[in-house]
mmCIF file of C-alpha atoms in Angstrom:
data_model
loop_
_atom_site.group_PDB
_atom_site.id
_atom_site.type_symbol
_atom_site.label_atom_id
_atom_site.label_comp_id
_atom_site.label_asym_id
_atom_site.label_seq_id
_atom_site.Cartn_x
_atom_site.Cartn_y
_atom_site.Cartn_z
ATOM 1 C CA MET A 118 10.349 -60.779 10.715
ATOM 2 C CA GLU A 119 13.051 -58.214 9.990
ATOM 3 C CA LYS A 120 14.429 -56.253 12.846
ATOM 4 C CA MET A 121 14.075 -52.481 12.774
ATOM 5 C CA GLN A 122 17.463 -50.603 12.680
ATOM 6 C CA SER A 123 17.895 -46.899 13.671
ATOM 7 C CA ILE A 124 20.667 -45.288 11.850
ATOM 8 C CA ILE A 125 22.192 -42.145 13.422
ATOM 9 C CA LYS A 126 24.395 -39.989 11.268
ATOM 10 C CA PRO A 127 25.294 -36.330 10.993
ATOM 11 C CA PRO A 128 23.053 -33.831 9.177
ATOM 12 C CA ALA A 129 23.499 -33.816 5.397
ATOM 13 C CA GLY A 130 24.723 -30.667 3.645
ATOM 14 C CA PHE A 131 25.631 -27.382 5.391
ATOM 15 C CA SER A 132 24.035 -27.143 8.813
ATOM 16 C CA PHE A 133 24.844 -25.351 12.083
ATOM 17 C CA GLY A 134 23.330 -28.257 13.733
ATOM 18 C CA LEU A 135 22.000 -26.325 16.759
ATOM 19 C CA LYS A 136 18.912 -28.516 17.336
ATOM 20 C CA GLU A 137 21.220 -31.607 17.642
ATOM 21 C CA VAL A 138 23.694 -29.895 19.794
ATOM 22 C CA TRP A 139 20.863 -28.805 22.011
ATOM 23 C CA GLN A 140 19.612 -32.377 22.260
ATOM 24 C CA TYR A 141 23.221 -33.566 23.363
ATOM 25 C CA ARG A 142 23.674 -30.305 25.460
ATOM 26 C CA GLU A 143 24.489 -32.518 28.724
ATOM 27 C CA LEU A 144 27.438 -34.033 26.845
ATOM 28 C CA PHE A 145 28.423 -30.537 25.918
ATOM 29 C CA TYR A 146 28.452 -29.361 29.488
ATOM 30 C CA PHE A 147 30.389 -32.608 30.574
ATOM 31 C CA PHE A 148 33.178 -32.099 28.115
ATOM 32 C CA THR A 149 33.500 -28.482 29.135
ATOM 33 C CA TRP A 150 33.622 -28.973 32.855
ATOM 34 C CA ARG A 151 35.712 -32.001 32.563
ATOM 35 C CA ASP A 152 38.440 -30.255 30.660
ATOM 36 C CA ILE A 153 38.329 -27.246 33.021
ATOM 37 C CA LYS A 154 38.998 -29.730 36.065
ATOM 38 C CA VAL A 155 41.593 -31.391 34.148
ATOM 39 C CA LYS A 156 43.490 -28.330 33.199
ATOM 40 C CA TYR A 157 43.861 -27.226 36.697
ATOM 41 C CA LYS A 158 43.624 -30.357 38.753
ATOM 42 C CA GLN A 159 47.435 -30.932 39.076
ATOM 43 C CA ALA A 160 48.337 -27.289 39.332
ATOM 44 C CA TYR A 161 49.153 -25.986 42.803
ATOM 45 C CA LEU A 162 47.725 -22.571 42.331
ATOM 46 C CA GLY A 163 44.830 -24.011 40.317
ATOM 47 C CA VAL A 164 42.619 -21.388 38.626
ATOM 48 C CA PHE A 165 44.754 -18.660 39.928
ATOM 49 C CA TRP A 166 46.973 -19.165 36.852
ATOM 50 C CA ALA A 167 44.429 -17.912 34.632
ATOM 51 C CA LEU A 168 44.824 -14.611 36.775
ATOM 52 C CA LEU A 169 48.475 -14.547 36.963
ATOM 53 C CA GLN A 170 49.109 -15.001 33.240
ATOM 54 C CA PRO A 171 47.558 -11.879 31.872
ATOM 55 C CA LEU A 172 48.779 -10.036 35.022
ATOM 56 C CA GLY A 173 52.476 -11.188 34.329
ATOM 57 C CA MET A 174 52.275 -10.183 30.779
ATOM 58 C CA MET A 175 50.807 -6.856 31.466
ATOM 59 C CA VAL A 176 53.810 -6.019 33.727
ATOM 60 C CA ILE A 177 56.275 -7.118 31.035
ATOM 61 C CA PHE A 178 54.648 -5.164 28.271
ATOM 62 C CA THR A 179 53.994 -1.995 30.276
ATOM 63 C CA PHE A 180 57.775 -1.917 31.292
ATOM 64 C CA LEU A 181 58.896 -2.385 27.686
ATOM 65 C CA PHE A 182 56.476 -0.418 25.573
ATOM 66 C CA SER A 183 55.210 2.282 28.084
ATOM 67 C CA LYS A 184 58.420 2.990 29.924
ATOM 68 C CA THR A 185 60.988 2.266 27.223
ATOM 69 C CA TRP A 186 59.350 3.150 23.760
ATOM 70 C CA LYS A 187 56.656 5.674 25.188
ATOM 71 C CA ILE A 188 53.795 4.356 23.026
ATOM 72 C CA ASP A 189 50.968 6.919 23.070
ATOM 73 C CA THR A 190 47.574 5.483 24.094
ATOM 74 C CA GLY A 191 45.642 8.559 24.622
ATOM 75 C CA ILE A 192 43.473 8.948 27.676
ATOM 76 C CA ILE A 193 43.834 5.129 28.347
ATOM 77 C CA GLN A 194 46.585 4.275 30.793
ATOM 78 C CA TYR A 195 49.010 1.785 29.209
ATOM 79 C CA PRO A 196 48.370 -0.930 31.785
ATOM 80 C CA ILE A 197 44.728 -0.867 31.068
ATOM 81 C CA PHE A 198 45.343 -0.403 27.359
ATOM 82 C CA VAL A 199 47.562 -3.586 27.150
ATOM 83 C CA LEU A 200 45.548 -5.655 29.660
ATOM 84 C CA ALA A 201 42.386 -5.136 27.475
ATOM 85 C CA GLY A 202 44.221 -6.378 24.349
ATOM 86 C CA LEU A 203 45.870 -9.354 26.287
ATOM 87 C CA ILE A 204 42.549 -10.796 27.586
ATOM 88 C CA CYS A 205 40.883 -10.682 24.188
ATOM 89 C CA TRP A 206 43.909 -12.122 22.610
ATOM 90 C CA ASN A 207 44.381 -14.941 25.112
ATOM 91 C CA LEU A 208 40.648 -15.945 24.532
ATOM 92 C CA PHE A 209 41.153 -16.254 20.950
ATOM 93 C CA SER A 210 44.559 -17.963 20.996
ATOM 94 C CA SER A 211 43.641 -20.387 23.799
ATOM 95 C CA SER A 212 40.342 -21.218 22.142
ATOM 96 C CA VAL A 213 41.978 -21.986 18.614
ATOM 97 C CA SER A 214 44.995 -23.791 19.909
ATOM 98 C CA HIS A 215 42.927 -26.150 22.079
ATOM 99 C CA ALA A 216 40.169 -26.694 19.617
ATOM 100 C CA ALA A 217 42.655 -27.489 16.950
ATOM 101 C CA GLU A 218 43.926 -30.519 18.931
ATOM 102 C CA SER A 219 40.415 -31.459 20.327
ATOM 103 C CA MET A 220 39.536 -33.988 17.602
ATOM 104 C CA ILE A 221 42.704 -36.022 17.987
ATOM 105 C CA GLN A 222 42.529 -35.906 21.814
ATOM 106 C CA HIS A 223 39.005 -37.361 21.717
ATOM 107 C CA ALA A 224 39.790 -39.975 19.061
ATOM 108 C CA GLY A 225 38.770 -42.950 21.544
ATOM 109 C CA ILE A 226 35.305 -41.573 22.079
ATOM 110 C CA ILE A 227 34.700 -40.702 18.572
ATOM 111 C CA ASN A 228 35.541 -44.172 17.493
ATOM 112 C CA LYS A 229 32.855 -45.601 19.973
ATOM 113 C CA ILE A 230 29.682 -43.649 19.930
ATOM 114 C CA TYR A 231 27.983 -41.003 17.822
ATOM 115 C CA PHE A 232 27.342 -37.474 18.980
ATOM 116 C CA PRO A 233 27.590 -34.173 17.132
ATOM 117 C CA ARG A 234 31.234 -33.923 16.636
ATOM 118 C CA ILE A 235 31.128 -30.102 16.719
ATOM 119 C CA ILE A 236 30.554 -30.215 20.415
ATOM 120 C CA ILE A 237 34.309 -31.273 20.874
ATOM 121 C CA PRO A 238 35.797 -27.995 19.463
ATOM 122 C CA GLY A 239 32.988 -26.021 21.001
ATOM 123 C CA SER A 240 33.641 -27.096 24.458
ATOM 124 C CA SER A 241 37.309 -26.150 23.900
ATOM 125 C CA VAL A 242 36.156 -22.665 23.297
ATOM 126 C CA LEU A 243 34.050 -22.656 26.469
ATOM 127 C CA VAL A 244 37.103 -23.754 28.497
ATOM 128 C CA ALA A 245 38.946 -20.626 27.147
ATOM 129 C CA LEU A 246 36.011 -18.611 27.988
ATOM 130 C CA PHE A 247 36.299 -19.701 31.539
ATOM 131 C CA ASP A 248 39.957 -18.493 31.583
ATOM 132 C CA PHE A 249 38.968 -15.178 30.025
ATOM 133 C CA MET A 250 36.394 -14.565 32.958
ATOM 134 C CA MET A 251 39.300 -15.052 35.190
ATOM 135 C CA GLY A 252 41.367 -12.525 33.369
ATOM 136 C CA PHE A 253 38.344 -10.199 33.281
ATOM 137 C CA ILE A 254 38.443 -10.033 37.033
ATOM 138 C CA VAL A 255 41.905 -8.963 37.014
ATOM 139 C CA PHE A 256 40.981 -6.336 34.333
ATOM 140 C CA ILE A 257 38.298 -4.833 36.461
ATOM 141 C CA ILE A 258 40.493 -4.729 39.610
ATOM 142 C CA PHE A 259 43.210 -2.831 37.750
ATOM 143 C CA CYS A 260 40.582 -0.398 36.178
ATOM 144 C CA LEU A 261 39.813 0.421 39.908
ATOM 145 C CA ILE A 262 43.342 0.593 40.912
ATOM 146 C CA TYR A 263 44.396 3.121 38.195
ATOM 147 C CA LYS A 264 40.967 4.827 38.507
ATOM 148 C CA GLN A 265 40.494 4.539 34.775
ATOM 149 C CA PRO A 266 37.255 6.338 33.882
ATOM 150 C CA VAL A 267 34.618 4.349 32.066
ATOM 151 C CA HIS A 268 32.136 5.784 29.378
ATOM 152 C CA TRP A 269 29.179 4.055 30.811
ATOM 153 C CA PRO A 270 26.942 4.265 27.753
ATOM 154 C CA SER A 271 29.606 2.340 25.768
ATOM 155 C CA VAL A 272 29.675 -0.721 28.601
ATOM 156 C CA TRP A 273 27.801 -2.839 25.798
ATOM 157 C CA CYS A 274 31.108 -2.919 23.863
ATOM 158 C CA PHE A 275 32.707 -5.559 26.390
ATOM 159 C CA PRO A 276 30.043 -8.236 25.681
ATOM 160 C CA ALA A 277 30.063 -7.192 21.909
ATOM 161 C CA GLY A 278 33.833 -7.733 21.872
ATOM 162 C CA ILE A 279 33.690 -11.013 23.537
ATOM 163 C CA ILE A 280 31.007 -12.271 21.018
ATOM 164 C CA ILE A 281 33.278 -11.319 18.044
ATOM 165 C CA VAL A 282 36.203 -13.123 19.565
ATOM 166 C CA LEU A 283 33.999 -16.304 20.231
ATOM 167 C CA ILE A 284 32.598 -16.241 16.694
ATOM 168 C CA ALA A 285 36.091 -15.920 15.191
ATOM 169 C CA ALA A 286 37.570 -18.524 17.431
ATOM 170 C CA PHE A 287 34.997 -21.096 17.039
ATOM 171 C CA GLY A 288 35.130 -20.766 13.301
ATOM 172 C CA ALA A 289 38.950 -21.076 13.215
ATOM 173 C CA GLY A 290 38.990 -23.826 15.820
ATOM 174 C CA THR A 291 36.370 -26.079 13.996
ATOM 175 C CA PHE A 292 38.250 -25.573 10.705
ATOM 176 C CA LEU A 293 41.664 -26.416 12.208
ATOM 177 C CA SER A 294 40.358 -29.453 14.204
ATOM 178 C CA ALA A 295 38.874 -30.930 11.054
ATOM 179 C CA LEU A 296 42.051 -30.155 9.091
ATOM 180 C CA ASN A 297 44.264 -31.802 11.816
ATOM 181 C CA VAL A 298 42.369 -35.079 11.537
ATOM 182 C CA LYS A 299 43.394 -35.585 7.877
ATOM 183 C CA TYR A 300 46.760 -33.599 7.880
ATOM 184 C CA ARG A 301 48.525 -34.417 11.102
ATOM 185 C CA ASP A 302 51.612 -32.186 10.242
ATOM 186 C CA PHE A 303 49.355 -29.226 10.033
ATOM 187 C CA ARG A 304 49.354 -29.181 13.916
ATOM 188 C CA TYR A 305 53.010 -27.912 14.000
ATOM 189 C CA THR A 306 52.158 -24.713 12.138
ATOM 190 C CA ILE A 307 49.299 -23.558 14.505
ATOM 191 C CA GLY A 308 51.839 -22.130 17.022
ATOM 192 C CA PHE A 309 53.672 -20.075 14.420
ATOM 193 C CA PHE A 310 50.249 -18.961 12.905
ATOM 194 C CA LEU A 311 49.143 -17.706 16.212
ATOM 195 C CA GLN A 312 52.473 -15.795 16.862
ATOM 196 C CA VAL A 313 52.038 -13.972 13.589
ATOM 197 C CA MET A 314 48.546 -13.103 14.573
ATOM 198 C CA PHE A 315 49.591 -11.815 17.859
ATOM 199 C CA PHE A 316 51.775 -9.133 16.262
ATOM 200 C CA ALA A 317 49.087 -8.475 13.826
ATOM 201 C CA SER A 318 46.739 -7.716 16.677
ATOM 202 C CA GLN A 319 46.684 -4.348 18.471
ATOM 203 C CA VAL A 320 47.642 -5.738 21.854
ATOM 204 C CA ILE A 321 50.565 -3.801 22.461
ATOM 205 C CA TYR A 322 50.106 -0.741 20.175
ATOM 206 C CA PRO A 323 46.980 1.175 18.835
ATOM 207 C CA LEU A 324 46.225 0.689 15.094
ATOM 208 C CA GLN A 325 45.926 4.388 14.938
ATOM 209 C CA SER A 326 49.749 4.553 15.486
ATOM 210 C CA ILE A 327 50.213 2.906 11.952
ATOM 211 C CA GLN A 328 50.883 5.636 9.320
ATOM 212 C CA GLN A 329 50.217 3.409 6.127
ATOM 213 C CA SER A 330 46.471 3.291 5.499
ATOM 214 C CA TRP A 331 46.678 0.180 3.403
ATOM 215 C CA LEU A 332 48.426 -1.698 6.092
ATOM 216 C CA LYS A 333 45.620 -0.622 8.648
ATOM 217 C CA TYR A 334 43.006 -2.217 6.349
ATOM 218 C CA ILE A 335 44.919 -5.419 6.063
ATOM 219 C CA LEU A 336 45.239 -5.612 9.780
ATOM 220 C CA ALA A 337 41.560 -4.850 10.245
ATOM 221 C CA ILE A 338 40.856 -8.220 8.728
ATOM 222 C CA ASN A 339 42.040 -9.671 11.847
ATOM 223 C CA PRO A 340 38.797 -10.089 13.877
ATOM 224 C CA VAL A 341 40.657 -9.724 17.172
ATOM 225 C CA ASN A 342 41.419 -6.158 16.408
ATOM 226 C CA ALA A 343 37.752 -5.325 16.244
ATOM 227 C CA ALA A 344 37.181 -6.891 19.667
ATOM 228 C CA ILE A 345 40.150 -4.952 21.109
ATOM 229 C CA GLU A 346 38.951 -1.890 19.540
ATOM 230 C CA LEU A 347 35.416 -2.224 21.284
ATOM 231 C CA PHE A 348 36.878 -3.132 24.495
ATOM 232 C CA ARG A 349 38.991 -0.053 24.611
ATOM 233 C CA SER A 350 36.353 2.293 23.377
ATOM 234 C CA ALA A 351 34.568 1.954 26.551
ATOM 235 C CA PHE A 352 37.490 3.881 28.102
ATOM 236 C CA ALA A 353 37.996 6.362 25.079
ATOM 237 C CA GLY A 354 34.640 8.103 25.312
ATOM 238 C CA GLY A 355 32.918 5.527 23.241
ATOM 239 C CA TYR A 356 35.076 6.195 20.291
ATOM 240 C CA ALA A 357 35.995 3.154 18.132
ATOM 241 C CA ASP A 358 37.317 3.064 14.675
ATOM 242 C CA THR A 359 34.156 1.670 12.807
ATOM 243 C CA THR A 360 36.185 0.582 9.783
ATOM 244 C CA THR A 361 38.216 -1.716 12.031
ATOM 245 C CA VAL A 362 35.115 -2.984 13.833
ATOM 246 C CA TYR A 363 32.960 -3.630 10.625
ATOM 247 C CA ILE A 364 35.881 -5.438 8.729
ATOM 248 C CA GLY A 365 36.628 -7.361 11.764
ATOM 249 C CA ILE A 366 33.061 -8.424 12.210
ATOM 250 C CA ALA A 367 32.781 -9.604 8.638
ATOM 251 C CA SER A 368 35.974 -11.648 9.014
ATOM 252 C CA ALA A 369 34.647 -13.225 12.121
ATOM 253 C CA PHE A 370 31.383 -14.498 10.422
ATOM 254 C CA LEU A 371 33.238 -15.522 7.248
ATOM 255 C CA LEU A 372 35.648 -17.652 9.493
ATOM 256 C CA LEU A 373 32.453 -19.235 11.160
ATOM 257 C CA LEU A 374 30.872 -20.085 7.892
ATOM 258 C CA ILE A 375 34.196 -21.510 6.606
ATOM 259 C CA GLY A 376 34.892 -23.529 9.647
ATOM 260 C CA ILE A 377 31.537 -24.978 10.092
ATOM 261 C CA TYR A 378 31.126 -25.746 6.319
ATOM 262 C CA TYR A 379 34.647 -27.498 6.228
ATOM 263 C CA PHE A 380 33.827 -29.348 9.593
ATOM 264 C CA ARG A 381 30.397 -30.711 8.206
ATOM 265 C CA LYS A 382 31.986 -31.812 4.969
ATOM 266 C CA THR A 383 34.667 -33.857 6.569
ATOM 267 C CA GLU A 384 33.055 -35.059 9.821
ATOM 268 C CA ALA A 385 31.677 -38.299 8.293
ATOM 269 C CA TYR A 386 35.066 -39.633 7.916
ATOM 270 C CA PHE A 387 36.431 -38.711 11.327
ATOM 271 C CA ALA A 388 35.849 -42.177 12.950
ATOM 272 C CA ASP A 389 37.667 -43.721 9.964
ATOM 273 C CA ILE A 390 40.983 -41.640 10.049
ATOM 274 C CA VAL A 391 41.243 -40.182 13.438
#
């Protein structure tokens, strides 16, 4: 009598795999919580580093660009202006950099058992979201200190901006994590790529300060700019440059589709080459 065998394999074709990820949600939570604990376990100040990093950069940028170069930020005070940009950028940068390395770092478990591989870069994004929430606390505190008025009907712009960053970061992170498995040298270009993207993001300057309209359209492709634009609009009377927002949203979803498509296309070979 032949023995029955059960073969578990990733879904064929293009699929988000949400049902399968939900079935393995406990493993998703485990990876996320484990990485958060490992990240701050040996640090004397622990999670306070997530608070100090955006605060320190805010002080430096405020001194350099507000006091020295006199950048005009309208009705938004520059410390609030730059802090809004920093926490959005840090969420994207941290998500992408950690997700890009995640498949290689989990090589041991990938070779032993099957689970939806997309959980690995996904958990890296959630770890970065935890750091973002710490930075957002600093952001709220400084809004109170500087008595920055908020346009309450536009408060929805905060979660909308976060969602845009998460979509873009997850898409870019899954793509790079799969690319890193096959092309290990590519990992050394990610830092440079993120540095270029930082200066292409309106973290320390407003896009409105750029005179060339063609350059504005190019920079609007960066989805982080759409998120920052929404964040700041809550302090600017609800005004946001809709062109920047719409182009950024389209870019974020395009990154998501490309990232998941490439990840699904290559994940069947991860265990062989990781």
